[in-house]
Coordinates of C-alpha atoms and ligand atoms in Angstrom, one line a residue:
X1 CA 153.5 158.9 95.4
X2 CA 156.2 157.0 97.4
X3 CA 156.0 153.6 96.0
X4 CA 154.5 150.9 99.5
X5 CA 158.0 149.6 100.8
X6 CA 157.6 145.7 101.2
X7 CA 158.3 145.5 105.3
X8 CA 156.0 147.7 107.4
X9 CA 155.9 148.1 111.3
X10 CA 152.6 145.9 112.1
X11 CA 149.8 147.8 112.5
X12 CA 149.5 148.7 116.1
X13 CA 153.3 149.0 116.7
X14 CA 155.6 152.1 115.7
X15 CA 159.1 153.3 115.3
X16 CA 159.6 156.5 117.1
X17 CA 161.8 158.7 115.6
X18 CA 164.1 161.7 116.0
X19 CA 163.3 164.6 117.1
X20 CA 160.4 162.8 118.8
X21 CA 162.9 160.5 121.0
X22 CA 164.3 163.3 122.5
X23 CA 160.9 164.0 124.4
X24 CA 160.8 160.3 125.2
X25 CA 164.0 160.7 126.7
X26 CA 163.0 164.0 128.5
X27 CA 160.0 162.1 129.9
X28 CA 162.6 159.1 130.9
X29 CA 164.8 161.1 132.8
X30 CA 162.5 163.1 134.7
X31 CA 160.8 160.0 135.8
X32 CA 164.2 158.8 136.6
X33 CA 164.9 161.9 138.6
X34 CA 161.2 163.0 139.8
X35 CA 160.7 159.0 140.9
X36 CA 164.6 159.4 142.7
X37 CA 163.9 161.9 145.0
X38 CA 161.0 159.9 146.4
X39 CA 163.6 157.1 147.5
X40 CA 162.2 154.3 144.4
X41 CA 165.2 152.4 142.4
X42 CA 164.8 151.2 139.4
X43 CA 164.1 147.9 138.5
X44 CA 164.5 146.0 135.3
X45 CA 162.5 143.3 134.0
X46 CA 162.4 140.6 131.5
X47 CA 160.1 141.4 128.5
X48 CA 158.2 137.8 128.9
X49 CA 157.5 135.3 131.5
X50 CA 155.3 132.1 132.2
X51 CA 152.0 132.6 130.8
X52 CA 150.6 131.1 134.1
X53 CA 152.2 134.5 135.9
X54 CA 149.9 136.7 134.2
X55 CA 147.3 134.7 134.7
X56 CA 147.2 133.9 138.2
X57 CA 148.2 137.5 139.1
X58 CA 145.6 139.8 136.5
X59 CA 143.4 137.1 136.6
X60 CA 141.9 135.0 133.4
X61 CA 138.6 136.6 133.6
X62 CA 140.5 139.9 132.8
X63 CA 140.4 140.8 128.8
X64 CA 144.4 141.2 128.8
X65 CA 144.7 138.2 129.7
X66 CA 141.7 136.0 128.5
X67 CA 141.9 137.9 125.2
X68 CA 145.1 140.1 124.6
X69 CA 148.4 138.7 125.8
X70 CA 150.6 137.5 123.0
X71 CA 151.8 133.8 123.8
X72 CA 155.0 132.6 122.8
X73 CA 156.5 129.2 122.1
X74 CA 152.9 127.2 121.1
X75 CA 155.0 123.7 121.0
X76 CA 153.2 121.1 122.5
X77 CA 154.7 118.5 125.1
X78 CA 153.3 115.2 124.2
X79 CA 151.1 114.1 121.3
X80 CA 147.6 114.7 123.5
X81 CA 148.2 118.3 124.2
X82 CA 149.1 118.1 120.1
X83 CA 145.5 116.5 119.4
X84 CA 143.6 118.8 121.5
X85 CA 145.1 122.0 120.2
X86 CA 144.5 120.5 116.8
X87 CA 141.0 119.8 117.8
X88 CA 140.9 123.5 118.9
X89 CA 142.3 124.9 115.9
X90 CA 139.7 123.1 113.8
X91 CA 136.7 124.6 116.4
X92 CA 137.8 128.0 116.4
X93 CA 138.0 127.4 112.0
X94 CA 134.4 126.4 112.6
X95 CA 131.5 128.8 110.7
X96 CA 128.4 128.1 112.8
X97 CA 125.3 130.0 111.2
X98 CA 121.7 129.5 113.0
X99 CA 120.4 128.8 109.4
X100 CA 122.6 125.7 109.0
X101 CA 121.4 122.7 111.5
X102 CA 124.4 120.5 110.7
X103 CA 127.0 123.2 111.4
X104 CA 125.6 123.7 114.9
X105 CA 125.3 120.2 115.8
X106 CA 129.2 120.0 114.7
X107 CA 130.0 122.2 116.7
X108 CA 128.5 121.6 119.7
X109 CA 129.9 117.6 119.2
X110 CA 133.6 119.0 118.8
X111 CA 133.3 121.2 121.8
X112 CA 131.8 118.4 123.6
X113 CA 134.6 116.0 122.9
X114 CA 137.3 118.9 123.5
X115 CA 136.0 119.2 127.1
X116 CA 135.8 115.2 127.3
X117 CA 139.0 114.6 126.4
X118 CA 140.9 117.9 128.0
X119 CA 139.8 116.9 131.3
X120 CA 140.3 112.9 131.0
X121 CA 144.2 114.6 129.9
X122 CA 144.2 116.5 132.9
X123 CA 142.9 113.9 135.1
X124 CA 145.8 112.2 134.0
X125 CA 148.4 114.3 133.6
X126 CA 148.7 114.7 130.2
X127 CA 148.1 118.2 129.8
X128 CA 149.9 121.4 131.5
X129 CA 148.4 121.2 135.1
X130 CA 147.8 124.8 136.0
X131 CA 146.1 126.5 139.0
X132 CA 143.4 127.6 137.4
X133 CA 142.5 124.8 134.7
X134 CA 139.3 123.9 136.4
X135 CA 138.2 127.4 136.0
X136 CA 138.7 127.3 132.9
X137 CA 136.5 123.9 132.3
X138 CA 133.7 125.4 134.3
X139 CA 133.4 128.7 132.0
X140 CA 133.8 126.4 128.9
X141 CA 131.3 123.8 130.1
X142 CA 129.1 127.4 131.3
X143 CA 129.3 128.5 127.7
X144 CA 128.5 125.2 126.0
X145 CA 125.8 124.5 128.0
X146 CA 124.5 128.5 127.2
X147 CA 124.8 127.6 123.7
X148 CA 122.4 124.5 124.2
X149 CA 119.9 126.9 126.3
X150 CA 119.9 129.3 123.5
X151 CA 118.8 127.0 121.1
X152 CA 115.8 125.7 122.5
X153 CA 114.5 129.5 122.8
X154 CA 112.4 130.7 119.8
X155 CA 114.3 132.3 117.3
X156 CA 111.9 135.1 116.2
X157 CA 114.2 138.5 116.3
X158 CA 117.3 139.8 115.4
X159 CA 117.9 139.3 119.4
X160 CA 118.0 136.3 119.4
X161 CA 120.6 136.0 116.5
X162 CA 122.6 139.1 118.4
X163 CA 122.8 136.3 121.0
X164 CA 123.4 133.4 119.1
X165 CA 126.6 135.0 117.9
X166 CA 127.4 135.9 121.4
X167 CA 127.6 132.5 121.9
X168 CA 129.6 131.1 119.8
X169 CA 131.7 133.9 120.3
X170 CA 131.9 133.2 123.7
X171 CA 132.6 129.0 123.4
X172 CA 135.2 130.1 121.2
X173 CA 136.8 132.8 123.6
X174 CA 136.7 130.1 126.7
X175 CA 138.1 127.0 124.5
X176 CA 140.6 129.9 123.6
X177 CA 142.1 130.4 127.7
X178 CA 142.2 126.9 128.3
X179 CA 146.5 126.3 128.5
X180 CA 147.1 123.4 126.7
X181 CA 151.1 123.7 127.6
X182 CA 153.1 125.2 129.6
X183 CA 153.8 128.8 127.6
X184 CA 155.6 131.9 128.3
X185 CA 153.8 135.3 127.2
X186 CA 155.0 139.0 126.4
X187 CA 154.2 140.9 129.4
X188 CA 150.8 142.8 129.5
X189 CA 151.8 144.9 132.5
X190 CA 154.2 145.1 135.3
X191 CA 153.1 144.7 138.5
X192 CA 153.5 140.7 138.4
X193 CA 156.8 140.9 137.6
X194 CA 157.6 143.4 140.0
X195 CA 155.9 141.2 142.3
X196 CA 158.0 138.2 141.4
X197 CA 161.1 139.3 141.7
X198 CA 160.7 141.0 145.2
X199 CA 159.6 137.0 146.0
X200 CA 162.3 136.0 144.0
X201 CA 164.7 138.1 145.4
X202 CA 163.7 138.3 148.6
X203 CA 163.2 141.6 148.8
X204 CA 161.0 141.3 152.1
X205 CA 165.0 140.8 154.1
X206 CA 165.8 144.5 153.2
X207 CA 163.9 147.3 155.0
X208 CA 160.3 148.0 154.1
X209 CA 158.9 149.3 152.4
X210 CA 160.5 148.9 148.8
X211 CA 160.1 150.9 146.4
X212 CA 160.6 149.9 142.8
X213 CA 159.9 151.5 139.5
X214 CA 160.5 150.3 135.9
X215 CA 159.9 151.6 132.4
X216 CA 159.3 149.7 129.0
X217 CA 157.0 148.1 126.4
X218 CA 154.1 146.4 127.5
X219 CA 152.2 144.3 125.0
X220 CA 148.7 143.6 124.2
X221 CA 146.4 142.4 121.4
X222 CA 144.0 145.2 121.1
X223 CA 142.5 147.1 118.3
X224 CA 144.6 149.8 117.3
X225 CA 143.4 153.3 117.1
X226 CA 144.8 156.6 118.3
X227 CA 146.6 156.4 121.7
X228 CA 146.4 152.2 121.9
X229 CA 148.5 150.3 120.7
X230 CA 149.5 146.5 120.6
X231 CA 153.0 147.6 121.5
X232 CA 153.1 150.5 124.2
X233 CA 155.6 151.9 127.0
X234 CA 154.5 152.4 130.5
X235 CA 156.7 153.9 132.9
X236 CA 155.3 152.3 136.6
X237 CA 156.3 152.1 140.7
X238 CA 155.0 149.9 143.1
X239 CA 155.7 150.7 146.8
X240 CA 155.7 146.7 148.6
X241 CA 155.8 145.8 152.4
X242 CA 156.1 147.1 155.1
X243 CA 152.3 149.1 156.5
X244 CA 149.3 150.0 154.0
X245 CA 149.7 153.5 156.3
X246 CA 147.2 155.9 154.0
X247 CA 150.1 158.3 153.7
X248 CA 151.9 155.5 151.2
X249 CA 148.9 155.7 149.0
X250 CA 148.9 159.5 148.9
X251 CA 152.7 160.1 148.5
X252 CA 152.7 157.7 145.9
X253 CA 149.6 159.5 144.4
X254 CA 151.4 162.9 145.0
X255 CA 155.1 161.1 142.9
X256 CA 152.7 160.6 139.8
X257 CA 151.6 164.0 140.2
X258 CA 155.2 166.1 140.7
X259 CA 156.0 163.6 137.6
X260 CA 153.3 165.6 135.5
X261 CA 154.0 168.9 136.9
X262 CA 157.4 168.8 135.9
X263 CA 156.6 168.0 132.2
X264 CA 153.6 170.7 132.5
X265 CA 151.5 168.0 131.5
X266 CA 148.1 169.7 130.8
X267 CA 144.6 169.3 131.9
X268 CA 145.5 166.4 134.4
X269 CA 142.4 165.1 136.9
X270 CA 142.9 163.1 139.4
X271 CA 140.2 160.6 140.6
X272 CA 140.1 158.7 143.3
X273 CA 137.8 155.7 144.5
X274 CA 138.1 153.1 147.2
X275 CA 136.9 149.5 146.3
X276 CA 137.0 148.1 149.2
X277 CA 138.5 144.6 150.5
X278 CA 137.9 140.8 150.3
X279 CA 135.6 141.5 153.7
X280 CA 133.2 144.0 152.1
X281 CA 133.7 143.9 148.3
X282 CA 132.0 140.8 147.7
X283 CA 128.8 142.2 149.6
X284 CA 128.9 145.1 147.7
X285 CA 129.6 143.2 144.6
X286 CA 126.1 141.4 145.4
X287 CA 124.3 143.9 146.4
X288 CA 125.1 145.7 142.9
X289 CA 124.2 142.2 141.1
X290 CA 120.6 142.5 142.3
X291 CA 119.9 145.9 141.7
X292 CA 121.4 145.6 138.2
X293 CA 118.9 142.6 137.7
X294 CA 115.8 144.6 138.5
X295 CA 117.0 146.5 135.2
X296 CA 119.0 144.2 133.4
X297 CA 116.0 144.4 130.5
X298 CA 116.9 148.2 129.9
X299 CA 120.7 147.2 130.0
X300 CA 123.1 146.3 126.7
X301 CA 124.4 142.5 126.0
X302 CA 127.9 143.6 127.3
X303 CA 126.5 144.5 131.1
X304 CA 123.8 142.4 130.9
X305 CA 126.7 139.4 130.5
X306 CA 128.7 141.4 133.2
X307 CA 125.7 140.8 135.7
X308 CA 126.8 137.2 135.9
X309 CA 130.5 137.7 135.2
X310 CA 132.0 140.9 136.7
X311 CA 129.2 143.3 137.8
X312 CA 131.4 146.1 139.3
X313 CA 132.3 146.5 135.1
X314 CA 129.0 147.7 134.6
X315 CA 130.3 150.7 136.2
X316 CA 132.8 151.2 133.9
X317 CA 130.3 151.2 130.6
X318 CA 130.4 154.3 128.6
X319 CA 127.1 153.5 126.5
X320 CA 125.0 156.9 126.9
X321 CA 121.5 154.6 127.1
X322 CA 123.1 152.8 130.4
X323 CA 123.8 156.1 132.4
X324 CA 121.1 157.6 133.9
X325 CA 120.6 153.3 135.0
X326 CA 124.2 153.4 136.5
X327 CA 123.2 157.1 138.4
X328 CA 120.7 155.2 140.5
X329 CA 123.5 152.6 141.4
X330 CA 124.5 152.1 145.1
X331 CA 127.7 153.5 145.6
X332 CA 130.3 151.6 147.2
X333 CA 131.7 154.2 149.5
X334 CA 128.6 153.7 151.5
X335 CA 129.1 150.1 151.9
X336 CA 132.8 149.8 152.9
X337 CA 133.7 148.2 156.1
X338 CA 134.7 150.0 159.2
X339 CA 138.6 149.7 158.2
X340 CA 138.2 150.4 154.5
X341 CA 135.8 153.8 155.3
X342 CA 138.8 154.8 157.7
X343 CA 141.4 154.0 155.4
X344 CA 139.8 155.6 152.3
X345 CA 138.8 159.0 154.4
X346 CA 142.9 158.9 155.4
X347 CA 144.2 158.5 152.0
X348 CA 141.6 161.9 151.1
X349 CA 143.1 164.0 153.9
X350 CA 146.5 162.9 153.2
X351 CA 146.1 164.5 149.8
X352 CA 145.3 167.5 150.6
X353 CA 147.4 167.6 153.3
X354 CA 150.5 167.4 150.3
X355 CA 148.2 170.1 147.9
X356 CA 146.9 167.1 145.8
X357 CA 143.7 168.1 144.0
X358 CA 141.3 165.2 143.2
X359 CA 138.0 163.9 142.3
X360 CA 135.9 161.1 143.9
X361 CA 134.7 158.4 141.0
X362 CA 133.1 156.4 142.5
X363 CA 132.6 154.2 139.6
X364 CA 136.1 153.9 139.3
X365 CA 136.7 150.1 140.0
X366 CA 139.8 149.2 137.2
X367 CA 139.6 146.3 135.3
X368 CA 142.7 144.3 136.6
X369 CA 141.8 141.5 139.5
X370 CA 144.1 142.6 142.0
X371 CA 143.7 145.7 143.2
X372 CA 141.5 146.8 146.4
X373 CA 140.6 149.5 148.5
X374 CA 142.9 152.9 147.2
X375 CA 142.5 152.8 143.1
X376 CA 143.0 156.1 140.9
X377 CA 143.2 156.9 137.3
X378 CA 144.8 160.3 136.1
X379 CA 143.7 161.6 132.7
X380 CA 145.2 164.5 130.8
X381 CA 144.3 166.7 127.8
X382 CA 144.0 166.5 124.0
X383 CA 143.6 162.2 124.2
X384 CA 140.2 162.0 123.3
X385 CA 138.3 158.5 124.7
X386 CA 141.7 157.2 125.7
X387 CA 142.6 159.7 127.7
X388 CA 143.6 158.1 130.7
X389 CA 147.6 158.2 131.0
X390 CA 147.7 156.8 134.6
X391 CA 146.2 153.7 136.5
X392 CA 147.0 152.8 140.0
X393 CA 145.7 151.5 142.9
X394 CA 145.9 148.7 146.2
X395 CA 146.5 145.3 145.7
X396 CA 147.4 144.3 149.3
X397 CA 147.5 140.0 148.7
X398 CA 149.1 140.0 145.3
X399 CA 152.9 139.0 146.1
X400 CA 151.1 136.1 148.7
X401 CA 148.7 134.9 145.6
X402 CA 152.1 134.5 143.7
X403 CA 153.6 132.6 146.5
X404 CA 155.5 134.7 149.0
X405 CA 154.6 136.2 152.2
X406 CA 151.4 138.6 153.1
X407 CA 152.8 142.1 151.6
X408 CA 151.1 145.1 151.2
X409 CA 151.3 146.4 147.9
X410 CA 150.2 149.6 145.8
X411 CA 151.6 151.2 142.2
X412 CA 150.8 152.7 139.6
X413 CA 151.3 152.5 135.7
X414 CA 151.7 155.5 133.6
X415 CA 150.8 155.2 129.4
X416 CA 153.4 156.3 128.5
X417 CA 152.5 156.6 124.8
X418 CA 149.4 158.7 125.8
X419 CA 151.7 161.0 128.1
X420 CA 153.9 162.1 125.0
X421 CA 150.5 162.3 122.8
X422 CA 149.4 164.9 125.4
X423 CA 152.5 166.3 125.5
X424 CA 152.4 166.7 122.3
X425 CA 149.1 168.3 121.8
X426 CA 149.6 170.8 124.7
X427 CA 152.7 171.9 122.1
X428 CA 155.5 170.8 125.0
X429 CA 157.3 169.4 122.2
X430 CA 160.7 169.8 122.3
X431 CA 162.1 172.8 120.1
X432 CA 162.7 171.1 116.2
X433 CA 166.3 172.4 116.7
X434 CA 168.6 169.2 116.3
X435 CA 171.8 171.2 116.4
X436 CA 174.1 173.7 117.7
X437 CA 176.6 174.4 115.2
X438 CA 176.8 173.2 111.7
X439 CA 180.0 173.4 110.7
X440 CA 180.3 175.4 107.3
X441 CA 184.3 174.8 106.1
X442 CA 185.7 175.9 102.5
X443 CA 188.7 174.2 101.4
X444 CA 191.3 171.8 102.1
X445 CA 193.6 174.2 104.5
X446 CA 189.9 174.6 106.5
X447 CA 189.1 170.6 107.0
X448 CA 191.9 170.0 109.4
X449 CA 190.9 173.3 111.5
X450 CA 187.2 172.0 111.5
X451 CA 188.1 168.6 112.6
X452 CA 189.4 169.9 115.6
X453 CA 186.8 172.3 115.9
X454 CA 184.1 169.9 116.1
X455 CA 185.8 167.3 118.7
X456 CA 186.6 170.9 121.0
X457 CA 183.1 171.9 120.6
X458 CA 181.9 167.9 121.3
X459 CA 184.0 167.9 123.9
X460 CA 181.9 171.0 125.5
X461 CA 179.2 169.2 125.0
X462 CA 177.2 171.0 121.8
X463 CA 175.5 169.0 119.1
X464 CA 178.2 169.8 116.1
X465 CA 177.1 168.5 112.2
X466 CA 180.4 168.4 110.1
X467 CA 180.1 168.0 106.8
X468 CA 181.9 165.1 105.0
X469 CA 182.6 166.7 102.1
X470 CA 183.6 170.5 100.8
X471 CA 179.9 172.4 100.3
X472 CA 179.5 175.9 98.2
X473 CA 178.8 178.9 101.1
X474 CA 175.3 179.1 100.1
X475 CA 174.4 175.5 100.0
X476 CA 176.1 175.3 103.4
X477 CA 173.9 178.0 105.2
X478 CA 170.4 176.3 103.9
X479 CA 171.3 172.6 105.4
X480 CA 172.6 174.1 108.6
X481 CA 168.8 175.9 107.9
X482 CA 166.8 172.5 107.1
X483 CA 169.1 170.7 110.0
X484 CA 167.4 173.2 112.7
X485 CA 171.5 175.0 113.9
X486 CA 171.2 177.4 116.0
X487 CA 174.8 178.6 114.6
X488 CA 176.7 178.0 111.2
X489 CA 180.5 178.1 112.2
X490 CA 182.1 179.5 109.0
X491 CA 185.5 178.4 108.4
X492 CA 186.8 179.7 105.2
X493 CA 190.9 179.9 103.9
X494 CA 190.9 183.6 105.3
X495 CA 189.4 182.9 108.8
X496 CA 191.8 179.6 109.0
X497 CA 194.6 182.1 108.3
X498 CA 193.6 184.6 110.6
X499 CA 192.4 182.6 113.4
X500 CA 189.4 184.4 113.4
X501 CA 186.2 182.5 113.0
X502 CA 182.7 183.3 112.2
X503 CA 179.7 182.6 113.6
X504 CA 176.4 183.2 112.2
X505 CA 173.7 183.4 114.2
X506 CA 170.7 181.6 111.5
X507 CA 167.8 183.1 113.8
X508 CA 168.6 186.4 112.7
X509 CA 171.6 185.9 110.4
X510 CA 173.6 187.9 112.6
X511 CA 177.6 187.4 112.4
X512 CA 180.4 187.8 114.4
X513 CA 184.0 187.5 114.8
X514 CA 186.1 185.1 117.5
X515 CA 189.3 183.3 118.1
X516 CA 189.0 179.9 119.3
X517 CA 189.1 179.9 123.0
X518 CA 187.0 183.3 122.7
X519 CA 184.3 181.0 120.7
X520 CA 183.8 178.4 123.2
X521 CA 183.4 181.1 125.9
X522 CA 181.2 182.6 124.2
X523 CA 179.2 179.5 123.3
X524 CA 179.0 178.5 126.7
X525 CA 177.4 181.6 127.9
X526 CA 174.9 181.2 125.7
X527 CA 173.6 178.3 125.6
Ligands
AMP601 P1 146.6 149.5 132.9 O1 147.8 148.7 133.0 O2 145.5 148.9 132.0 O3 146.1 150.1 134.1 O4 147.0 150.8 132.0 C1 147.8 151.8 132.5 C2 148.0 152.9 131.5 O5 148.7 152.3 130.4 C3 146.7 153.4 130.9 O6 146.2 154.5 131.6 C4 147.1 153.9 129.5 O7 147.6 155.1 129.6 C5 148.2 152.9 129.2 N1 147.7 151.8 128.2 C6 147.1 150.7 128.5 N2 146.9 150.0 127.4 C7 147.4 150.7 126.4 C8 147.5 150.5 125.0 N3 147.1 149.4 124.4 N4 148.2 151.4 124.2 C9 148.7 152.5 124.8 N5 148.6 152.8 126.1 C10 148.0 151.9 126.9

């Protein structure tokens, strides 16, 4: 066996290699070309930016942000934010166990004095002053003070110790989002960036709307298993200003789709949803938190905590025992407002109008903050349970939450990792054939002749393999074999002589005979 080398790619990030670039590429261009002739430009963006962007635009709550999103530069401004993250580090070190009294009370006193002393800092300025820091406070206080309620229930059952870990799971995840400096983060997604520069820029002066789209990695801490990754691609567009006219939605719906097509992506669905707007999502939002409460008993601890936190997530739970609970559910679509109905039955007819098959989900709610009303998710073959290669929707508001002007905003991001996986599967791959001609030369005389050879045939285009050094006939022919030619161009003394070259067809080992301009003629026909 191969002996371990010492460096490995960290788990959860890859090299891609050839010949599997050259379907990345093929997948790159056509974006670039598909995305073209639907009037988008491409943008490019930095790979990190200030935490706080993330955060204000995905939303803390949100798991790539509260949980996954790599932070960069932990140095602390002044020796307070020092103490407290020191203080944090030493909490998070913390093992709490029911059994042990004292390591409870510990930990309960550190938290106590972390919150104590984090928001005298921020009272006083000591501390990074960010939007959302009292948010944060309030969920850690919220979790500290759910700790304390645990612990005067009785302890009988294995529930109860499910839910003590929850716990301190969940002080530590809170103390964890509290930004204790002013960081910058490798980007989780897109969209906010997109969104900053058109502020930035001022991309509202030129004619709306504008349509951007972008490709590149994308990071987030998640586990790795097949088709996630920490670091993944996403090729994305986001149409921004001018009207949130219905048709938008669907021609952007109907871009992702021609995208697909065009690489004869197979099994694709489509699913649409509408989730509303700030008028009518919150009533629907609490309507769903009181008829998930009537059941919460026969619900698992991740919806159950949802009730409270996020309740239109409970939708998105795949645990078998919660479905036939979630089937009774009120569905949204029967609780928009008048504008939102109108808007969502537009975006429908608009599809089919361009030929777009799709599916109503109406538990599709996507787990970022931003989005509203139009949100769809396309999913493709051979992925198993990540098989969604597309996310998109809404988010009308964003660009003003991150300080410019009221735009109207939707987009979509494409996995792009998941696209070639599907690809893949589906056996699109690209032929293994990696070149045209291998260049098979004999002797001194025939070097100078293949030299030129090579740059002619370069020049045309054709992937040409010269060998650096003299080979024997036979050992020639099997790496032009193992390299995947199409052609071995055979340039012995007697062909130099006569300037009459051979080429051998390696598919069937057929051979014939050329002079030089005949050759590239001939290769050009063919290809
Ligand atoms: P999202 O930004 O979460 O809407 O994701 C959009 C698309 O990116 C998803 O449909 C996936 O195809 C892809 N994606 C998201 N997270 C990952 C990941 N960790 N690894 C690979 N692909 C991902």
């Amino acid at each position: 066996m191969a002996k371990k080398s010492k460096f490995q790619a960290i788990k959860g990030t890859r090299d891609l290699l050839p010949p599997e670039t050259a379907l990345w590429n093929r997948v790159e261009q056509t974006a670039h070309e598909v995305f073209a002739t639907f009037g988008f430009g491409e943008i490019r963006l930095p790979i990190f930016e200030s935490t706080e962007l993330f955060a204000r635009a995905v939303g803390l709550e949100t798991d790539i942000v509260g949980k996954e999103m790599f932070i960069l530069d932990r140095e602390y401004d002044n020796k307070t934010s020092s103490d407290l993250g020191h203080l944090r580090e030493t909490i998070n070190f913390m093992v709490v166990s029911s059994a042990n009294q004292q390591s409870i009370d510990s930990f309960r006193q550190a938290l106590s004095k972390f919150l104590v002393e984090y928001q005298e800092a921020l009272h006083e300025g000591l501390v990074y002053q960010y939007e959302h820091a009292h948010v944060s406070v309030a969920h850690l206080a919220e979790a500290l003070s759910g700790f304390a309620g645990l612990l005067e229930l009785p302890r009988a059952d294995n529930r109860w110790q499910d839910l003590f870990d929850k716990a301190v799971y969940d002080c530590k995840e809170y103390l964890g989002h509290i930004l204790l400096e002013g960081t910058n983060a490798l980007r989780p997604e897109a969209t906010a960036s997109v969104c900053r520069a058109y502020i930035e820029h001022n991309l509202q002066q030129l004619p709306q709307p504008v349509r951007l789209y972008y490709l590149g990695p994308m990071f987030r801490r998640e586990r790795p298993q097949k088709g996630r990754y920490l670091q993944f691609y996403q090729i994305g567009a986001e149409v921004l200003g001018g009207s949130d006219a219905p048709a938008i939605d669907a021609e952007v719906i109907e871009m992702v789709m021609v995208f697909f097509d065009k690489l004869e992506l197979q099994g694709l669905q489509l699913e649409v949803n509408s989730i509303g707007c700030r008028d009518c999502r919150p009533r629907y939002v609490e309507l769903l938190r009181t008829e998930l409460l009537k059941v919460k008993d026969q619900l698992g601890p991740d919806s159950q905590r949802r009730i409270e936190t996020n309740p239109l997530r409970v939708l998105d739970s795949k645990l078998e025992s919660e479905q036939p609970i979630i089937a009774t559910l009120p569905h949204i679509a029967d609780h928009l407002c008048e504008d939102c109905a109108k808007h969502y039955a537009a975006v429908k007819q608009h599809l089919e109008l361009r030929g777009v098959i799709y599916r109503e989900n109406w538990r599709l709610v996507r787990g970022l903050d931003y989005y509203m009303r139009t949100t769809f998710e396309i999913t493709a073959q051979g992925l198993g349970s990540q098989n969604a290669v597309c996310g998109g929707g809404r988010y009308d508001g964003l660009v003003e939450l991150l300080g410019g002007p009221p735009t109207k905003g939707i987009g979509f991001a494409i996995g792009e990792d998941r696209l070639i996986l599907s690809l893949q599967e589906g056996n699109k791959t690209q032929p293994k054939q990696t070149r045209d001609v291998y260049i098979a030369w004999m002797s001194e005389q025939a070097y100078a002749t293949a030299v030129r050879a090579a740059k002619d045939l370069r020049n045309a285009g054709f992937r040409v393999e010269l060998p650096p050094t003299e080979q024997k006939f036979g050992k020639a022919l099997s790496q032009a074999d193992k390299l995947g030619a199409k052609y071995a161009l055979i340039l012995g003394q007697d062909e130099v002589a006569e300037g009459s070259w051979t080429l051998k067809t390696l598919a069937d080992g057929t051979q014939t005979k050329f002079t030089e301009p005949d050759l590239l003629e001939h290769l050009r026909k063919s290809r």
